[in-house]
Structures are given as structure tokens and as C-alpha cells.
């Protein structure tokens, strides 16, 4: 297929600086503010500004973890404290140079995160939040009780930092000392959010199963971002130790984690900019609450401040769920609308979701046909689709050679045997249909082949390698891709972003290259391929539409595009025709035939028996978890066991229904 330069695609320009003009302007404005603030701010505001910068670092880390990767952490203070303590201990007890002690602080925080992250990140959702909360308490108690960390007194008596012999001994200088690290951290984090790894992280957040099935090693990615997030926290701790000149157990207290959480929530989950704004607001708030709470509750100190944070957190969640970032985006959009009233012409040009194809839910058929959606006459458009370039497929084995071998595959759920001792071989370059009545075990079989569930017994051999019980990314990396009966759309991105994720296994850039903006032409090339696939499937005009806004039938087609973007060797389609109109089904069937002719191997679970019989080279029939027939469509169609099991227990009635089916076919 040809790779054309798409309009609005990511430019091929690469490097450390983000290539989005708004981001560059934003970073420049922030840099300017940083230069000016020490000349203009009062001493109390300067104090707030310094701590905002210090806490912005762990907040950026937490924002990546929570906003991008969707992992809630209530223990970010633990890594902040590890960074601060390590730095102070290396300076005071081991008299190491400042730079070495600082690097030590960051590395210690990251190592601790790696160690606890490896077992902890196997947990999900609330369990992970609770585990990180527990970690926070462990660190707090450990530093309070351990002689080496100075118990309740802490570590003190180390010097202030010096830069080229100049002591950083006032707030203005300290602000300039920290701020470049925050700016660099901001740019690194922004680069990450747009990179292959960052987009994979947010895909994991949307649908872990779909991301895994495209080759994303979700566990490894989560561990890495957790470690990275701790690195940001550790660096914040290093600066904190320098600024406060004493590191005591206070630094590991629960309220520090709450403050950091508040910064991210106020700023807006998922926004790195928001984390910096949130840090400033929470520091202002904390200063205000320090005066306000004792005035309202005489004698109240310390932990009582948490009440104030709690109230603010509830108010933000209720009134501003998207935080400042969302509010700023909405206001900016309103301002732009005010400046540039939307013209009728612009309205007409905007890609619209076609009416009559609203999300109908699984199984319902949209009222408008596929052919009418892309403009032009249906017949001409359909012909264009059938003549369009095919996405590339990979053909690692010769046609007819076994590509997938399933032996004795069994899945038991307590007393229910969902799949019972099923064996079959899929030859390369063929379409195999897997059919059976509701509850026959088709999806369970699919899930065991792709690694979504572990078989109770049996083997799955793909390209000669046994992959049963291994995570879905293992098969996906080798070229086994699937679609889902219940759609798994990455709703936080647009249509082209979904298909781009299909390219994941073809890319190489990891978190580090992503942060440094060193992805080469990789990202541009993969986006171009994603757009070409959408164009060839006549979804090109919806490329920029939020994926969740597509009608159901289009989402299904988008999933097929996403799977094809992976250039699979074996494509497993779980009910791809469900929700498509008759014409759309024909179109998809035509596409699958062309893909098969190009060498792609396809396994198809489908309820539309007529379509499967017409399309497949071989058909396997499951009933009650048992493989009751497997052969060419003609033989299977006339198999009495299939007729009875599939169409009913009354053989005569079954044969009549079968005839009707054949007529339809
Ligand atoms: P359909 O065509 O309706 O999607 P299917 O052929 O894909 O059905 P499966 O979804 O694989 O069938 O289910 C096979 C059997 O296993 C059913 O009886 C189902 O109730 C059972 N089953 C599936 N998943 C589980 C589970 N997690 N726990 C218990 N039973 C399950």
C-alpha cells in the first residue's frame, strides 16, 4: 500500500521540544513567568511559589500515573520521602557531592517503586489504591522508628546547594534553581503523552484487553510508568530536602499524598499542565487553610487541615470534574467561538456522524447502509472500496501449512464445561468459520486462543510456539490479532488514534525515546498507514471523530481496521457482522475474501450461518462446548449432528429450516 502524507498528521520533525505550536508557546510563557516572578513577588508569595515548584514534580509524576495510565496511587508521598531522606542521608552522613546525592535520591525512589511495583501492579483499581496507601504508612512508620533516619527528629545539618560556587540561599534563587527541572519535566511528560508508549498507556486505561490484544505488554508498561512517576516524586523530595534543610517523618505523612492527589484532581486528571497549576493552587490553599482553620476551630492544627482538603476535593469533583484543564479548554473554545462565529459553510464542511445510524446497541442493525455513508452513490462507493488498496498482511508460513493448532482445549467454570476437549488445525491462507448455537463455547475458545483466559487443559500452538495461558500481547506480538464480540473501543482518542494503536506491534520506541521526542519518523509513518487503512475502508472522513461518537456499525468496522493495521498473520474476528446492515455484511465479506486471497488467515466466529457457509473454506461447529463437526462447508451443512444441534431437535423441522437458509444464501 502507498503511504501518503495525511493532512494534519504528526509532522516528521522530531526532537526534544514538542512540535505542537500551542505547547511551545505555553512552555515559553511559563519560562517567562519563572524569570519574572522572583523580581515581583512578595516574600510570602515567593515561599508559596518555591513549594509549588517543588511539589509540581511529584504532581507531574502522579498525573502521568493517574491521568495517563489510570492507576490511582495514594502513596506518592512515600517516594517523595524516599527521595528526600536518601538525598539528606547521602549529604549529611556520607558527605557526598550534591549532584551525586540528588541522583541517589531519585534512583532510590525509582528502585523502591520498581520493587514494590512488580507485585503491586498486578492488582487493579481499588486494590492498587489501597496497596499504595499501605505503602505510604509503611514508609512513614519506618522513618519514624528507624535510628538511621533520625526517628522523629529526622536528618538535618547538611548544607545548602551551590551552583558554580554561588550558594542558593534565598527563595528567589531557589525558585530559579528548581524551575528549570520543572520545565524539563513538563516537556518530557508532554512528549510522553503523545508518544507511542503514552498512547498505549491511555489505550490500556480505556480497554486493557484490547491494548493487550494489539501487543501492548500492559503490566510492563504500568510498572515502568509507576517507576517513572516515583522518579518525579524522588526529585521533588531532593529539592524539598534542600529547601527545608531538615527531613523529618512529616514529609511522608498521609496528608502529603492527599495534597498531591488534590493537585492532580484540581489541575485536571490527564493534564500535565494541570498538575503544575494544581500544585500552585494547593500551596496557596494550604497557606490559607493554615490561618483559616485555627480561626474557625480554636487550637486546631496539623491533621485538621485535611478537613479543608477533603471539602475542596469534594467541591472540585462535584463542580469541576475535569479540573482546571477542562475548565480552561471549555472557556478557550467559547472564546474562539465568540471570535470566529461558526459559519454555515463550516457547519457543512464538518464531518458529521450520519443520521439513521445512531448507536443501536449490540446486534441491532443501523438503518442506513454502509454505501451511503461516505457520500457519492452507494454502488460507485462500494466499487471503490472493493478496488481499494488492501492493508498489508503478513504471511510467515506457506498457504496450506498449519498456522494455528489447538489440541484438547478445555475450559471448566466449576461444574460448567464451557469448552470440552476441542482440537482443530487452521491452515495458513484460509478462512475458518467457528459456529454454534448461543452458549456453545465459541467466545471462550477464542479467548483461550488469544490468551484472554487460561485453559483448564490443552494447548494452543501459533506458528509452532505454544502460547496457551500466556498474556494476549504474546500472541499479538507474533501476529495474532483479534476483534471483540463486545466492542473494545479506545474512547479517549479519535478514530485514527484507535487504528494507530493497531500499529503498536510494528513500532519500537519505548518510554524513554517517547519522553525525549526521539521516535524518528516512526509515529508519522504509523499514523499515515492508519489513515490509509481508514481511507481504503471509507472511514477516512471520520478519522478525527471521537471514537465513541461513531455509530455502532462503524465502530465495528473501525475495530476491523485496527486489527488489520497490525499486519496480522492470523486474524480472529468475533462476530464481526453483528450490528452491520445487509449491504455492510456483503462489503465486509468481500474484504475478507480479498484478504484471504492476499494470504491472510482468518478465523471467524459468526451467528450469520449463511455468510459463514458462503465465506469460509472450512467450518468447525461447537455445541455445548464439544466440537461436533469440522470440514468443508458443504459437508458440515449436511451433517445430521449439526442439523439437529444447530437448528433444533426435530430433524424434519431442522431440514426445512436448513433449506430456507440455503435459499437465503
Ligand atoms: P454466544 O454465541 O452467545 O456469544 P458462545 O458460543 O460464545 O455464545 P461462550 O460465551 O463461550 O459461548 O459461553 C460458553 C458457556 O460457558 C456458556 O454456557 C456460558 O454461560 C459459560 N461461561 C462463559 N464464561 C463463563 C464464566 N466466566 N463463568 C461461568 N460460565 C461461563
Coordinates of N, CA, C and O and ligand atoms in Angstrom, one line a residue, residues 411-414 416-419 434-447 453 485-486 574-575 605-607 622 624-625 646, ligand 1:
X411 N -12.1 -25.7 28.9 CA -12.3 -24.7 30.0 C -13.5 -25.1 30.8 O -14.6 -25.3 30.4
X412 N -13.2 -25.2 32.1 CA -14.2 -25.5 33.1 C -14.4 -24.3 34.0 O -13.5 -23.7 34.5
X413 N -15.7 -24.0 34.3 CA -16.0 -23.0 35.3 C -16.8 -23.8 36.4 O -18.0 -24.0 36.2
X414 N -16.2 -24.2 37.4 CA -16.9 -25.0 38.4 C -17.4 -26.2 37.7 O -16.7 -27.0 37.0
X416 N -19.6 -26.1 35.1 CA -19.9 -25.8 33.7 C -18.6 -26.1 32.9 O -17.5 -25.6 33.2
X417 N -18.8 -26.9 31.8 CA -17.7 -27.2 30.9 C -18.0 -26.3 29.7 O -18.8 -26.7 28.8
X418 N -17.4 -25.1 29.6 CA -17.6 -24.2 28.5 C -17.1 -24.7 27.2 O -17.7 -24.6 26.2
X419 N -15.9 -25.3 27.3 CA -15.2 -25.9 26.1 C -14.6 -27.2 26.5 O -14.0 -27.3 27.5
X434 N -16.1 -20.6 12.8 CA -16.4 -21.3 14.0 C -17.8 -20.9 14.4 O -18.1 -19.8 14.8
X435 N -18.7 -21.9 14.3 CA -20.1 -21.6 14.6 C -20.7 -22.5 15.7 O -20.0 -23.4 16.1
X436 N -21.9 -22.2 16.1 CA -22.5 -23.0 17.1 C -23.6 -22.1 17.7 O -23.6 -20.9 17.6
X437 N -24.6 -22.8 18.3 CA -25.7 -22.0 19.0 C -25.2 -21.2 20.1 O -24.0 -21.3 20.5
X438 N -26.1 -20.3 20.6 CA -25.7 -19.5 21.8 C -25.2 -20.3 22.9 O -25.7 -21.4 23.2
X439 N -24.1 -19.9 23.5 CA -23.5 -20.6 24.7 C -22.8 -21.9 24.3 O -22.4 -22.7 25.2
X440 N -22.4 -22.0 23.0 CA -21.7 -23.2 22.6 C -20.3 -23.3 23.0 O -19.7 -24.3 23.0
X441 N -19.7 -22.1 23.3 CA -18.3 -22.0 23.7 C -17.4 -21.3 22.7 O -16.2 -21.4 22.9
X442 N -18.0 -20.7 21.7 CA -17.1 -20.0 20.7 C -16.2 -19.0 21.3 O -15.0 -19.0 21.0
X443 N -16.8 -18.0 22.0 CA -16.0 -16.9 22.5 C -15.0 -17.4 23.5 O -13.9 -16.9 23.6
X444 N -15.4 -18.4 24.3 CA -14.4 -19.0 25.3 C -13.2 -19.6 24.6 O -12.1 -19.4 25.0
X445 N -13.6 -20.2 23.5 CA -12.5 -20.8 22.7 C -11.6 -19.7 22.1 O -10.3 -19.8 22.2
X446 N -12.2 -18.7 21.6 CA -11.4 -17.5 21.1 C -10.5 -16.9 22.2 O -9.3 -16.6 22.0
X447 N -11.1 -16.8 23.4 CA -10.4 -16.2 24.5 C -9.2 -17.0 24.9 O -8.2 -16.5 25.3
X453 N -8.1 -15.7 28.4 CA -8.3 -16.6 29.5 C -7.4 -17.8 29.4 O -7.0 -18.2 28.3
X485 N -16.4 -9.4 20.3 CA -17.9 -9.5 20.2 C -18.5 -8.3 20.9 O -19.3 -7.6 20.3
X486 N -18.1 -8.0 22.1 CA -18.5 -6.7 22.8 C -17.3 -5.7 22.5 O -16.2 -5.9 22.9
X574 N -14.5 -11.9 16.1 CA -15.6 -12.4 16.9 C -16.8 -11.7 16.6 O -17.0 -10.5 16.9
X575 N -17.7 -12.3 15.8 CA -19.0 -11.8 15.3 C -18.8 -10.4 14.7 O -19.4 -9.4 15.1
X605 N -15.8 -16.2 14.1 CA -17.0 -16.6 14.9 C -18.1 -15.8 14.4 O -18.0 -14.5 14.4
X606 N -19.2 -16.4 14.0 CA -20.3 -15.6 13.4 C -21.6 -16.3 13.6 O -21.7 -17.5 13.5
X607 N -22.7 -15.5 13.9 CA -24.0 -16.1 14.0 C -24.7 -16.2 12.7 O -25.6 -17.0 12.5
X622 N -19.4 -26.0 17.1 CA -19.3 -26.3 18.5 C -20.8 -26.4 19.0 O -21.7 -25.7 18.6
X624 N -22.5 -27.1 22.9 CA -22.3 -27.4 24.4 C -20.9 -27.6 24.7 O -20.5 -28.5 25.5
X625 N -20.0 -26.8 24.0 CA -18.6 -26.9 24.3 C -17.8 -28.0 23.6 O -16.6 -28.1 23.6
X646 N -27.7 -27.6 15.8 CA -27.7 -26.2 15.5 C -29.1 -25.6 15.2 O -29.4 -24.5 15.6
Ligands
LIG1 P1 -22.7 -16.6 22.2 O1 -22.9 -17.0 20.8 O2 -24.0 -16.4 22.9 O3 -21.7 -15.5 22.4 P2 -20.6 -18.5 22.8 O4 -20.7 -19.7 21.9 O5 -19.6 -17.5 22.5 O6 -22.1 -17.9 23.0 P3 -19.5 -18.6 25.4 O7 -19.7 -17.2 25.7 O8 -18.1 -19.1 25.1 O9 -20.5 -19.1 24.3 O10 -20.0 -19.4 26.7 C1 -20.0 -20.9 26.7 C2 -20.5 -21.3 28.0 O11 -19.6 -21.0 29.1 C3 -21.9 -20.7 28.4 O12 -22.7 -21.7 29.0 C4 -21.5 -19.7 29.4 O13 -22.6 -19.4 30.3 C5 -20.3 -20.3 30.1 N1 -19.4 -19.3 30.6 C6 -18.7 -18.4 29.8 N2 -17.9 -17.6 30.6 C7 -18.2 -18.0 31.9 C8 -17.7 -17.6 33.1 N3 -16.8 -16.6 33.2 N4 -18.1 -18.2 34.2 C9 -19.0 -19.2 34.1 N5 -19.5 -19.7 33.0 C10 -19.1 -19.1 31.8

